[in-house]
mmCIF file of C-alpha atoms in Angstrom:
data_model
loop_
_atom_site.group_PDB
_atom_site.id
_atom_site.type_symbol
_atom_site.label_atom_id
_atom_site.label_comp_id
_atom_site.label_asym_id
_atom_site.label_seq_id
_atom_site.Cartn_x
_atom_site.Cartn_y
_atom_site.Cartn_z
ATOM 1 C CA MET A 713 -19.723 -25.968 26.596
ATOM 2 C CA LYS A 714 -16.067 -25.440 26.933
ATOM 3 C CA ILE A 715 -13.459 -24.986 24.234
ATOM 4 C CA ASN A 716 -11.229 -28.021 23.587
ATOM 5 C CA PHE A 717 -8.103 -26.161 22.012
ATOM 6 C CA ASN A 718 -6.674 -29.467 21.478
ATOM 7 C CA LYS A 719 -9.384 -30.644 19.309
ATOM 8 C CA VAL A 720 -10.802 -28.006 17.350
ATOM 9 C CA ASN A 721 -13.425 -28.493 14.493
ATOM 10 C CA ILE A 722 -11.692 -27.482 11.410
ATOM 11 C CA ASP A 723 -10.688 -28.770 7.980
ATOM 12 C CA LYS A 724 -7.403 -31.180 8.193
ATOM 13 C CA SER A 725 -5.852 -28.668 5.420
ATOM 14 C CA TRP A 726 -5.529 -26.403 8.322
ATOM 15 C CA ILE A 727 -4.052 -28.423 11.157
ATOM 16 C CA ASN A 728 -0.653 -27.300 10.441
ATOM 17 C CA ILE A 729 -0.977 -23.820 10.948
ATOM 18 C CA ILE A 730 -3.827 -23.691 13.554
ATOM 19 C CA HIS A 731 -2.303 -26.255 15.790
ATOM 20 C CA LYS A 732 0.759 -24.331 16.058
ATOM 21 C CA GLU A 733 -0.878 -21.201 16.695
ATOM 22 C CA LEU A 734 -3.238 -22.733 19.604
ATOM 23 C CA ASN A 735 0.272 -24.083 20.821
ATOM 24 C CA SER A 736 1.956 -20.972 21.111
ATOM 25 C CA PRO A 737 2.360 -18.781 24.473
ATOM 26 C CA TYR A 738 -0.130 -16.208 23.836
ATOM 27 C CA ILE A 739 -2.733 -18.671 23.563
ATOM 28 C CA ILE A 740 -2.354 -19.478 27.071
ATOM 29 C CA GLU A 741 -4.054 -16.269 28.453
ATOM 30 C CA LEU A 742 -6.467 -16.430 25.820
ATOM 31 C CA LYS A 743 -7.445 -19.650 27.338
ATOM 32 C CA LYS A 744 -7.833 -18.485 30.595
ATOM 33 C CA PHE A 745 -9.817 -15.552 29.616
ATOM 34 C CA LEU A 746 -11.993 -17.748 27.191
ATOM 35 C CA TYR A 747 -12.342 -20.251 30.140
ATOM 36 C CA ASN A 748 -13.487 -17.371 32.416
ATOM 37 C CA GLU A 749 -15.808 -15.798 30.179
ATOM 38 C CA ILE A 750 -17.811 -19.334 29.275
ATOM 39 C CA LYS A 751 -18.228 -19.758 33.143
ATOM 40 C CA ASN A 752 -19.549 -16.620 33.951
ATOM 41 C CA ASN A 753 -21.026 -15.089 30.983
ATOM 42 C CA ILE A 754 -23.073 -15.970 27.465
ATOM 43 C CA ILE A 755 -20.332 -15.905 24.585
ATOM 44 C CA TYR A 756 -20.963 -15.977 20.634
ATOM 45 C CA PRO A 757 -20.699 -17.853 18.391
ATOM 46 C CA LYS A 758 -21.411 -21.374 19.847
ATOM 47 C CA CYS A 759 -18.277 -22.769 21.092
ATOM 48 C CA GLN A 760 -18.546 -25.229 18.076
ATOM 49 C CA ASN A 761 -18.503 -22.842 15.343
ATOM 50 C CA ILE A 762 -15.851 -20.308 16.612
ATOM 51 C CA PHE A 763 -13.544 -21.643 14.221
ATOM 52 C CA CYS A 764 -16.163 -22.361 11.333
ATOM 53 C CA ALA A 765 -14.226 -20.183 8.873
ATOM 54 C CA PHE A 766 -11.637 -22.928 8.717
ATOM 55 C CA GLN A 767 -14.159 -25.800 8.696
ATOM 56 C CA LYS A 768 -16.074 -24.376 5.774
ATOM 57 C CA THR A 769 -13.429 -22.915 3.875
ATOM 58 C CA THR A 770 -10.241 -25.018 3.021
ATOM 59 C CA PHE A 771 -6.766 -23.684 2.659
ATOM 60 C CA ASP A 772 -6.348 -25.447 -0.710
ATOM 61 C CA ASP A 773 -9.623 -23.660 -1.870
ATOM 62 C CA ILE A 774 -9.127 -20.284 -0.701
ATOM 63 C CA LYS A 775 -9.950 -17.516 -3.575
ATOM 64 C CA ILE A 776 -11.144 -14.408 -1.412
ATOM 65 C CA VAL A 777 -10.527 -13.307 1.687
ATOM 66 C CA ILE A 778 -13.248 -11.327 3.210
ATOM 67 C CA LEU A 779 -12.120 -9.550 6.544
ATOM 68 C CA GLY A 780 -14.558 -8.622 9.498
ATOM 69 C CA GLN A 781 -13.968 -7.212 13.204
ATOM 70 C CA ASP A 782 -15.680 -9.311 15.385
ATOM 71 C CA PRO A 783 -18.854 -11.434 15.728
ATOM 72 C CA TYR A 784 -22.276 -10.231 15.953
ATOM 73 C CA HIS A 785 -23.477 -10.005 19.810
ATOM 74 C CA ASN A 786 -27.185 -10.271 19.736
ATOM 75 C CA PHE A 787 -28.952 -13.861 20.735
ATOM 76 C CA ASN A 788 -28.079 -16.460 17.909
ATOM 77 C CA GLN A 789 -26.905 -14.281 15.025
ATOM 78 C CA ALA A 790 -23.495 -15.234 14.975
ATOM 79 C CA ASN A 791 -22.374 -18.568 13.124
ATOM 80 C CA GLY A 792 -18.547 -18.044 13.032
ATOM 81 C CA LEU A 793 -18.345 -16.513 9.550
ATOM 82 C CA ALA A 794 -17.853 -12.809 9.059
ATOM 83 C CA PHE A 795 -20.739 -10.760 8.207
ATOM 84 C CA SER A 796 -22.533 -13.820 8.052
ATOM 85 C CA VAL A 797 -25.885 -15.004 10.499
ATOM 86 C CA ASN A 798 -27.463 -18.013 11.165
ATOM 87 C CA ASP A 799 -30.847 -19.004 9.180
ATOM 88 C CA HIS A 800 -34.104 -17.095 10.273
ATOM 89 C CA ILE A 801 -32.177 -14.213 11.720
ATOM 90 C CA ASN A 802 -32.878 -10.793 10.348
ATOM 91 C CA ILE A 803 -30.311 -9.599 8.024
ATOM 92 C CA PRO A 804 -27.920 -6.926 9.797
ATOM 93 C CA PRO A 805 -27.611 -3.829 8.125
ATOM 94 C CA SER A 806 -23.916 -3.981 6.926
ATOM 95 C CA LEU A 807 -24.759 -7.335 5.520
ATOM 96 C CA LEU A 808 -27.822 -5.858 3.800
ATOM 97 C CA ASN A 809 -25.282 -2.784 2.154
ATOM 98 C CA ILE A 810 -23.192 -5.690 0.775
ATOM 99 C CA TYR A 811 -26.539 -7.472 -0.708
ATOM 100 C CA LYS A 812 -27.450 -4.132 -2.519
ATOM 101 C CA GLU A 813 -23.899 -3.431 -3.699
ATOM 102 C CA ILE A 814 -24.058 -6.883 -5.154
ATOM 103 C CA ALA A 815 -27.040 -6.088 -6.642
ATOM 104 C CA ASN A 816 -26.020 -3.088 -8.151
ATOM 105 C CA ASP A 817 -22.701 -5.000 -9.617
ATOM 106 C CA ILE A 818 -23.885 -8.514 -10.620
ATOM 107 C CA ILE A 819 -26.403 -8.740 -13.408
ATOM 108 C CA GLY A 820 -29.315 -10.944 -11.946
ATOM 109 C CA PHE A 821 -28.436 -10.781 -8.486
ATOM 110 C CA LYS A 822 -31.392 -10.863 -5.893
ATOM 111 C CA ILE A 823 -31.200 -9.765 -2.654
ATOM 112 C CA PRO A 824 -31.665 -12.907 -0.592
ATOM 113 C CA LYS A 825 -34.091 -13.560 2.404
ATOM 114 C CA SER A 826 -31.061 -15.583 4.067
ATOM 115 C CA GLY A 827 -27.941 -13.939 5.815
ATOM 116 C CA ASN A 828 -26.214 -17.101 6.025
ATOM 117 C CA LEU A 829 -23.455 -16.900 3.626
ATOM 118 C CA THR A 830 -22.073 -20.694 4.023
ATOM 119 C CA LYS A 831 -22.480 -20.899 0.383
ATOM 120 C CA TRP A 832 -20.024 -18.550 -0.242
ATOM 121 C CA ALA A 833 -17.496 -20.107 2.034
ATOM 122 C CA LEU A 834 -17.810 -23.283 0.480
ATOM 123 C CA GLN A 835 -16.856 -21.472 -3.047
ATOM 124 C CA GLY A 836 -13.784 -20.707 -1.140
ATOM 125 C CA ILE A 837 -14.338 -17.427 0.235
ATOM 126 C CA LEU A 838 -12.637 -17.269 3.736
ATOM 127 C CA LEU A 839 -14.578 -15.096 5.936
ATOM 128 C CA LEU A 840 -12.588 -14.525 8.711
ATOM 129 C CA ASN A 841 -13.212 -11.997 11.616
ATOM 130 C CA SER A 842 -9.938 -10.854 13.328
ATOM 131 C CA VAL A 843 -11.469 -11.781 16.967
ATOM 132 C CA LEU A 844 -13.346 -14.939 16.971
ATOM 133 C CA THR A 845 -15.346 -14.209 19.921
ATOM 134 C CA VAL A 846 -18.040 -11.880 22.015
ATOM 135 C CA ARG A 847 -19.526 -11.689 25.085
ATOM 136 C CA LYS A 848 -23.256 -11.444 24.326
ATOM 137 C CA ASN A 849 -24.690 -7.755 23.854
ATOM 138 C CA MET A 850 -21.050 -6.474 24.791
ATOM 139 C CA PRO A 851 -19.545 -5.630 21.009
ATOM 140 C CA GLY A 852 -15.650 -5.597 21.095
ATOM 141 C CA SER A 853 -15.538 -7.209 24.578
ATOM 142 C CA HIS A 854 -13.098 -9.768 23.337
ATOM 143 C CA GLN A 855 -10.621 -7.556 21.508
ATOM 144 C CA ASN A 856 -7.308 -7.198 22.371
ATOM 145 C CA LYS A 857 -7.332 -10.838 24.497
ATOM 146 C CA GLY A 858 -5.244 -12.813 21.696
ATOM 147 C CA TRP A 859 -7.589 -13.550 18.868
ATOM 148 C CA GLU A 860 -5.708 -10.482 17.110
ATOM 149 C CA ILE A 861 -2.624 -12.240 17.147
ATOM 150 C CA PHE A 862 -3.929 -15.374 15.941
ATOM 151 C CA THR A 863 -6.146 -14.086 12.987
ATOM 152 C CA ASP A 864 -2.883 -12.158 12.105
ATOM 153 C CA ASN A 865 -0.699 -15.087 12.126
ATOM 154 C CA ILE A 866 -3.386 -16.781 9.973
ATOM 155 C CA ILE A 867 -3.442 -13.761 7.241
ATOM 156 C CA HIS A 868 0.391 -13.586 7.198
ATOM 157 C CA TYR A 869 0.412 -17.597 6.533
ATOM 158 C CA ILE A 870 -2.222 -17.058 3.688
ATOM 159 C CA SER A 871 0.080 -14.426 2.127
ATOM 160 C CA GLN A 872 3.244 -16.427 2.465
ATOM 161 C CA ASN A 873 1.890 -19.851 1.414
ATOM 162 C CA LYS A 874 -0.637 -18.814 -1.368
ATOM 163 C CA LYS A 875 -0.655 -16.465 -4.537
ATOM 164 C CA ASN A 876 -3.251 -14.596 -6.225
ATOM 165 C CA ILE A 877 -5.614 -14.292 -3.294
ATOM 166 C CA ILE A 878 -7.947 -11.693 -3.618
ATOM 167 C CA PHE A 879 -8.426 -9.806 -0.153
ATOM 168 C CA LEU A 880 -11.398 -7.274 0.227
ATOM 169 C CA LEU A 881 -10.792 -5.232 2.999
ATOM 170 C CA TRP A 882 -13.502 -2.865 3.974
ATOM 171 C CA GLY A 883 -13.325 0.054 6.922
ATOM 172 C CA LYS A 884 -10.216 1.234 8.411
ATOM 173 C CA TYR A 885 -9.689 -1.830 10.559
ATOM 174 C CA ALA A 886 -9.812 -4.295 7.564
ATOM 175 C CA ALA A 887 -7.323 -1.772 5.694
ATOM 176 C CA SER A 888 -4.805 -1.658 8.576
ATOM 177 C CA LYS A 889 -4.541 -5.579 7.856
ATOM 178 C CA GLY A 890 -2.931 -4.726 4.320
ATOM 179 C CA LYS A 891 0.651 -4.447 5.982
ATOM 180 C CA LEU A 892 0.283 -8.428 6.283
ATOM 181 C CA ILE A 893 -0.258 -9.163 2.944
ATOM 182 C CA ASP A 894 2.515 -9.818 0.239
ATOM 183 C CA LYS A 895 1.084 -6.990 -2.593
ATOM 184 C CA LYS A 896 3.124 -8.639 -5.255
ATOM 185 C CA LYS A 897 1.580 -11.748 -5.027
ATOM 186 C CA HIS A 898 -2.098 -10.984 -4.229
ATOM 187 C CA TYR A 899 -4.706 -8.385 -5.169
ATOM 188 C CA ILE A 900 -5.904 -6.341 -2.376
ATOM 189 C CA PHE A 901 -9.089 -4.024 -2.624
ATOM 190 C CA TYR A 902 -10.100 -1.435 -0.448
ATOM 191 C CA ALA A 903 -13.248 0.319 0.503
ATOM 192 C CA ALA A 904 -15.329 1.752 3.147
ATOM 193 C CA HIS A 905 -17.231 -0.457 5.576
ATOM 194 C CA PRO A 906 -20.472 -1.376 4.593
ATOM 195 C CA SER A 907 -21.951 -0.147 7.850
ATOM 196 C CA PRO A 908 -24.762 2.407 7.345
ATOM 197 C CA LEU A 909 -22.436 5.029 8.669
ATOM 198 C CA SER A 910 -20.083 4.868 5.814
ATOM 199 C CA ALA A 911 -21.050 2.591 3.114
ATOM 200 C CA HIS A 912 -22.025 5.841 1.016
ATOM 201 C CA LYS A 913 -18.331 6.830 1.547
ATOM 202 C CA GLY A 914 -16.837 4.407 -0.837
ATOM 203 C CA PHE A 915 -18.651 1.109 -0.377
ATOM 204 C CA PHE A 916 -21.184 1.594 -2.440
ATOM 205 C CA GLY A 917 -20.157 1.640 -6.213
ATOM 206 C CA CYS A 918 -16.594 -0.388 -5.323
ATOM 207 C CA ASN A 919 -17.364 -2.969 -7.643
ATOM 208 C CA HIS A 920 -15.441 -5.308 -5.563
ATOM 209 C CA PHE A 921 -17.729 -8.685 -6.419
ATOM 210 C CA SER A 922 -17.512 -8.415 -10.489
ATOM 211 C CA LYS A 923 -13.820 -7.341 -10.329
ATOM 212 C CA SER A 924 -13.167 -10.627 -8.142
ATOM 213 C CA ASN A 925 -15.051 -12.732 -10.942
ATOM 214 C CA ARG A 926 -12.846 -11.253 -13.361
ATOM 215 C CA ILE A 927 -9.901 -11.910 -11.586
ATOM 216 C CA LEU A 928 -10.957 -15.378 -10.935
ATOM 217 C CA LYS A 929 -11.963 -15.812 -14.730
ATOM 218 C CA HIS A 930 -8.620 -14.585 -15.807
ATOM 219 C CA SER A 931 -6.738 -16.934 -13.478
ATOM 220 C CA ASN A 932 -8.882 -19.575 -14.868
ATOM 221 C CA LYS A 933 -10.603 -20.379 -11.636
ATOM 222 C CA SER A 934 -14.030 -20.709 -11.110
ATOM 223 C CA ILE A 935 -15.983 -17.616 -10.423
ATOM 224 C CA ILE A 936 -18.004 -17.081 -7.148
ATOM 225 C CA ASP A 937 -21.898 -17.513 -7.469
ATOM 226 C CA TRP A 938 -22.692 -14.592 -5.058
ATOM 227 C CA GLN A 939 -26.560 -15.507 -5.006
ATOM 228 C CA ILE A 940 -27.396 -16.970 -1.822
#
């Protein structure tokens, strides 16, 4: 299956900005790279799910943005949402640590058996990876091919055209995106990455989930039901 950049599957609220980006000059090289990858390799997520974050969360409904780096690279894991996996797939260690932190932060939360975060996306959490594709079994293989320009521009667009959005930036890579966000208009929370290598260095105990809900409640917005 090929990616049709002229007809990507996104919610209509994203059409103007995304179609503008996908018709920008830098996309030409990204297209060439991806077409060659699809021809000669297996990439994740499935082509129809590459823009899933923009299918499940409308621009109008964004409350929280959670940034990841690139998709999971093992068979049938990635579903186009950052940190999320398809149904019936073992929960990856970073996501399990996210669940553990929520359990410590939100009264009544029970660690789920599913790692599919679609429920969060439908509540207004944009689960956005900086790089939207990856080659099978090769993490980071699609970095520096153009996706970062695309997603940086999306982050900047959100910053410029929305207000009071909560950005959760976990790890040094996500933290580097803070420069794209207007700190006077939005809430930005930083923490260590939830990976087992770093979760104990500041992710556990960050309380980002209860903090986010307090802000939403104060802003007269519906809070997030974090339970999957």
